[in-house]
PDB file of C-alpha atoms in Angstrom:
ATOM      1  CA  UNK A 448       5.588   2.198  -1.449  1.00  0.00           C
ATOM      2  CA  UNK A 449       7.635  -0.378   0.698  1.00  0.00           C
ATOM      3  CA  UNK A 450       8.276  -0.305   4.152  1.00  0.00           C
ATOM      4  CA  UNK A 451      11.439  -2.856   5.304  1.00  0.00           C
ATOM      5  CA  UNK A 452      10.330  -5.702   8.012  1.00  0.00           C
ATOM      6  CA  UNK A 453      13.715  -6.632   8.365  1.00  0.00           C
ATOM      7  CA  UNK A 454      14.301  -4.771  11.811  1.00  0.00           C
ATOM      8  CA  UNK A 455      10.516  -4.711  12.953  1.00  0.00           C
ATOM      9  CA  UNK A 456       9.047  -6.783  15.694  1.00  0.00           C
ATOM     10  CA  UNK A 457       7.558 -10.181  15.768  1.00  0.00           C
ATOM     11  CA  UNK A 458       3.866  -8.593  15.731  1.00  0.00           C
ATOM     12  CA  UNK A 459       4.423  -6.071  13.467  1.00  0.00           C
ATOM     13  CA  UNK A 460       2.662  -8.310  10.696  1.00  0.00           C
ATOM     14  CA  UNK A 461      -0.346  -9.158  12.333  1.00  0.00           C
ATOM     15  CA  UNK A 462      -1.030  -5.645  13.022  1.00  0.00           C
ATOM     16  CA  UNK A 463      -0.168  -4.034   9.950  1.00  0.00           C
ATOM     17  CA  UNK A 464      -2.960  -6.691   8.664  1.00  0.00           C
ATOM     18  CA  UNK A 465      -5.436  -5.272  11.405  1.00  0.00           C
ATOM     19  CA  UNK A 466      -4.460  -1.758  10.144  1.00  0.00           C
ATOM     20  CA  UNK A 467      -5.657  -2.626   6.719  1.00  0.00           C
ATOM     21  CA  UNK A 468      -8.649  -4.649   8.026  1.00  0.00           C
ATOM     22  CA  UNK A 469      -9.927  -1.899   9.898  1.00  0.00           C
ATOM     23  CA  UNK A 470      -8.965   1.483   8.395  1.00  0.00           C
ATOM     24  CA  UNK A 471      -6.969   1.686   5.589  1.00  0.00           C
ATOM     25  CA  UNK A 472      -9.194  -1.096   3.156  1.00  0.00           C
ATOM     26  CA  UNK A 473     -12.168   1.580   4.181  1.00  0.00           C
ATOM     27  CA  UNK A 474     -10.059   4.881   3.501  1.00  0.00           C
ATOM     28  CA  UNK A 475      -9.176   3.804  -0.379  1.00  0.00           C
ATOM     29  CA  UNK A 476     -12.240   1.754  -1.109  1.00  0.00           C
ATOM     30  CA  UNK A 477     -14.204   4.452  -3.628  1.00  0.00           C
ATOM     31  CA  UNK A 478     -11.123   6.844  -3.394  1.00  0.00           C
ATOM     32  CA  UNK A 479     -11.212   9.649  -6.350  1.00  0.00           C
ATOM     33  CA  UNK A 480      -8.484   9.047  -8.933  1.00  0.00           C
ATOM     34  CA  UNK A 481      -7.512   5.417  -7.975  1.00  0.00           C
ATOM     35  CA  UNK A 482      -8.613   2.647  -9.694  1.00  0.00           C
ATOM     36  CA  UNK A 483      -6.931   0.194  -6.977  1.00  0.00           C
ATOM     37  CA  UNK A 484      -4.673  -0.597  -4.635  1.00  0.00           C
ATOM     38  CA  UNK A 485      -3.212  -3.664  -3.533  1.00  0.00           C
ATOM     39  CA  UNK A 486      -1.361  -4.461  -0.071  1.00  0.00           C
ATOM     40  CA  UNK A 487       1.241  -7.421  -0.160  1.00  0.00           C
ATOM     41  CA  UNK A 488       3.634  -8.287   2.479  1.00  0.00           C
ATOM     42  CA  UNK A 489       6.173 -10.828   2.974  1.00  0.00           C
ATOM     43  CA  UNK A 490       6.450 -11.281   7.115  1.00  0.00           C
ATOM     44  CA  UNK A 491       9.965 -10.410   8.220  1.00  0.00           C
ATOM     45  CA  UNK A 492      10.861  -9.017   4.829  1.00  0.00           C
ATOM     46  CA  UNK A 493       8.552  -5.812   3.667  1.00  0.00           C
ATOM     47  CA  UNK A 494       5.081  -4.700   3.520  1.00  0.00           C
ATOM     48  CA  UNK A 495       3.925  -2.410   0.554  1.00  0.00           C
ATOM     49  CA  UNK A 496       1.023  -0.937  -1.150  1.00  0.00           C
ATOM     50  CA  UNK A 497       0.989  -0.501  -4.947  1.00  0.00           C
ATOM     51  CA  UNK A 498      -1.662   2.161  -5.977  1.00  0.00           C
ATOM     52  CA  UNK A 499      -2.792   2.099  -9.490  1.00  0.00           C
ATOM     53  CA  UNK A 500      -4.446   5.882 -10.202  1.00  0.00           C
ATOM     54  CA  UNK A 501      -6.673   7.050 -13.207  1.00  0.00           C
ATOM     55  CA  UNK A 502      -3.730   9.051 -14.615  1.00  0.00           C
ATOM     56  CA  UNK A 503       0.197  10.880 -13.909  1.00  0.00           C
ATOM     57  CA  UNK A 504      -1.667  13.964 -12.098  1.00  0.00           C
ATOM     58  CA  UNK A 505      -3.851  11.867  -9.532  1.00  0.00           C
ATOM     59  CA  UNK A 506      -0.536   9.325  -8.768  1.00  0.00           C
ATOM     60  CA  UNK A 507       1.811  12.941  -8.313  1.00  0.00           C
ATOM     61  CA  UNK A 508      -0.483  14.314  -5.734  1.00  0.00           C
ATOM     62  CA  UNK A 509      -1.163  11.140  -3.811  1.00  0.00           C
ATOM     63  CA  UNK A 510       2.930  10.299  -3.911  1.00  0.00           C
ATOM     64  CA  UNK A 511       3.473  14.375  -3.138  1.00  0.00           C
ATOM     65  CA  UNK A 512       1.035  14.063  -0.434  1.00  0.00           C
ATOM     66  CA  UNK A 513       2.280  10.838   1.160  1.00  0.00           C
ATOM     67  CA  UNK A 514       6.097  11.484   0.884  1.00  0.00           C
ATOM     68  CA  UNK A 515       6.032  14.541   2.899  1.00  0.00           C
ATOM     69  CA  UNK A 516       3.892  12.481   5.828  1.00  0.00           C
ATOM     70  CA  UNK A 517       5.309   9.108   4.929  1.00  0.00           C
ATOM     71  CA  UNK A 518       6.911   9.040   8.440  1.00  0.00           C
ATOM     72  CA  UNK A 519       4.297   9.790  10.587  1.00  0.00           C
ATOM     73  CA  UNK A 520       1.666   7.104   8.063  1.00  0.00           C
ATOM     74  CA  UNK A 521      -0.133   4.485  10.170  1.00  0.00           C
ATOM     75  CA  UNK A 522       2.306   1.908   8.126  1.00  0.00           C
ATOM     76  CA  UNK A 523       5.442   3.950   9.242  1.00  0.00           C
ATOM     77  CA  UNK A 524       3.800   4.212  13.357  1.00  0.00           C
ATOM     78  CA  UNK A 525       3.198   0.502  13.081  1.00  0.00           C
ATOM     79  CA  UNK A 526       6.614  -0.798  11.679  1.00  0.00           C
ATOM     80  CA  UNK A 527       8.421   1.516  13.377  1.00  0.00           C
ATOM     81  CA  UNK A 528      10.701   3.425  10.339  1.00  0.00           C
ATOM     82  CA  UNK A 529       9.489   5.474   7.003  1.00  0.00           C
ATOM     83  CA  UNK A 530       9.192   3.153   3.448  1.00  0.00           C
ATOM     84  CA  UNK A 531      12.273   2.417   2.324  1.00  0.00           C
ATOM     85  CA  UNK A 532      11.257   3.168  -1.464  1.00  0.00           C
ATOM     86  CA  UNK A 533       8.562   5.755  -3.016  1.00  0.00           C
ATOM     87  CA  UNK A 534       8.312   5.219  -6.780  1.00  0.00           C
ATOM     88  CA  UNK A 535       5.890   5.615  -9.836  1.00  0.00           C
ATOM     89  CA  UNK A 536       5.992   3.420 -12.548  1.00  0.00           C
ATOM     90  CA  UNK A 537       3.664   2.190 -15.732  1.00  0.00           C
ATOM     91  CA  UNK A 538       1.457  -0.487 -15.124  1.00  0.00           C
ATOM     92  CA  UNK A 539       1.501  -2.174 -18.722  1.00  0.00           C
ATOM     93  CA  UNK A 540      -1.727  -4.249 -18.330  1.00  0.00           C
ATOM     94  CA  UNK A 541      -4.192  -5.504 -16.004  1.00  0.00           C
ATOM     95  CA  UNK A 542      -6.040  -8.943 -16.219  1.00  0.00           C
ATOM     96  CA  UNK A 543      -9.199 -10.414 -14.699  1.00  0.00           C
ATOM     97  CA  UNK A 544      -8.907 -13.735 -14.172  1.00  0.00           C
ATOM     98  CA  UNK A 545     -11.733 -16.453 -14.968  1.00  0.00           C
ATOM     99  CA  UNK A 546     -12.930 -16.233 -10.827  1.00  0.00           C
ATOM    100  CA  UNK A 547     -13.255 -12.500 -11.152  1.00  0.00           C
ATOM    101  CA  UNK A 548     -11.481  -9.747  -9.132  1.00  0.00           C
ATOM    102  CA  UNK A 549     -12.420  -9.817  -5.431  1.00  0.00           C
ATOM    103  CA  UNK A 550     -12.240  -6.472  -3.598  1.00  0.00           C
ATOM    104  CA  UNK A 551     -11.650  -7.722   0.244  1.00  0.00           C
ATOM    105  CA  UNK A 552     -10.124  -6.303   3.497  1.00  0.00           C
ATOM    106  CA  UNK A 553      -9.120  -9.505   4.124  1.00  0.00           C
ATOM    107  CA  UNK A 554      -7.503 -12.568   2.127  1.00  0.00           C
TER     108      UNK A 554
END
């Protein structure tokens, strides 16, 4: 999912990183059917989440779920507009680097 920055104000980045930091790190951490999910933003450009689920079923419901609310998501209140895209797609492989992975709110 990935919200457009583009039009958003100046503080929109440092509290969309408060809004992970403080809720939505805590509402996915241990989540059923997700093995992770990863928030990147570029300021002034987009913020998105990419969700990687145990299988097609658990990713349907969670995009069914959050496409129908995706305008009135924290991420949409906080920006200021719905995500500009909502799509599935394979993940073809997933490495752990030699320093391990590092499950954080904050990087």
């Amino acid at each position: 999912m990935r919200w457009s920055l583009e039009d958003a104000g100046d503080d929109v980045a440092a509290e969309l990183e408060a809004y992970v930091a403080d809720s939505s790190h805590a509402r996915f951490t241990g989540m059923g059917g997700l093995h992770f999910k990863t928030w990147r933003m570029r300021p002034g450009q987009w913020f998105e989440g990419c969700y990687v689920f145990a299988g097609d079923e658990e990713r349907a419901e969670f995009q069914r779920t959050f496409a129908q609310g995706a305008p009135e998501a924290p991420g949409s209140k906080i920006i200021g507009s719905p995500p500009i895209l909502i799509e599935e797609c394979d993940v073809v492989a997933v490495a752990e680097g030699q320093d391990g992975f590092r499950a954080a709110s904050r990087f």
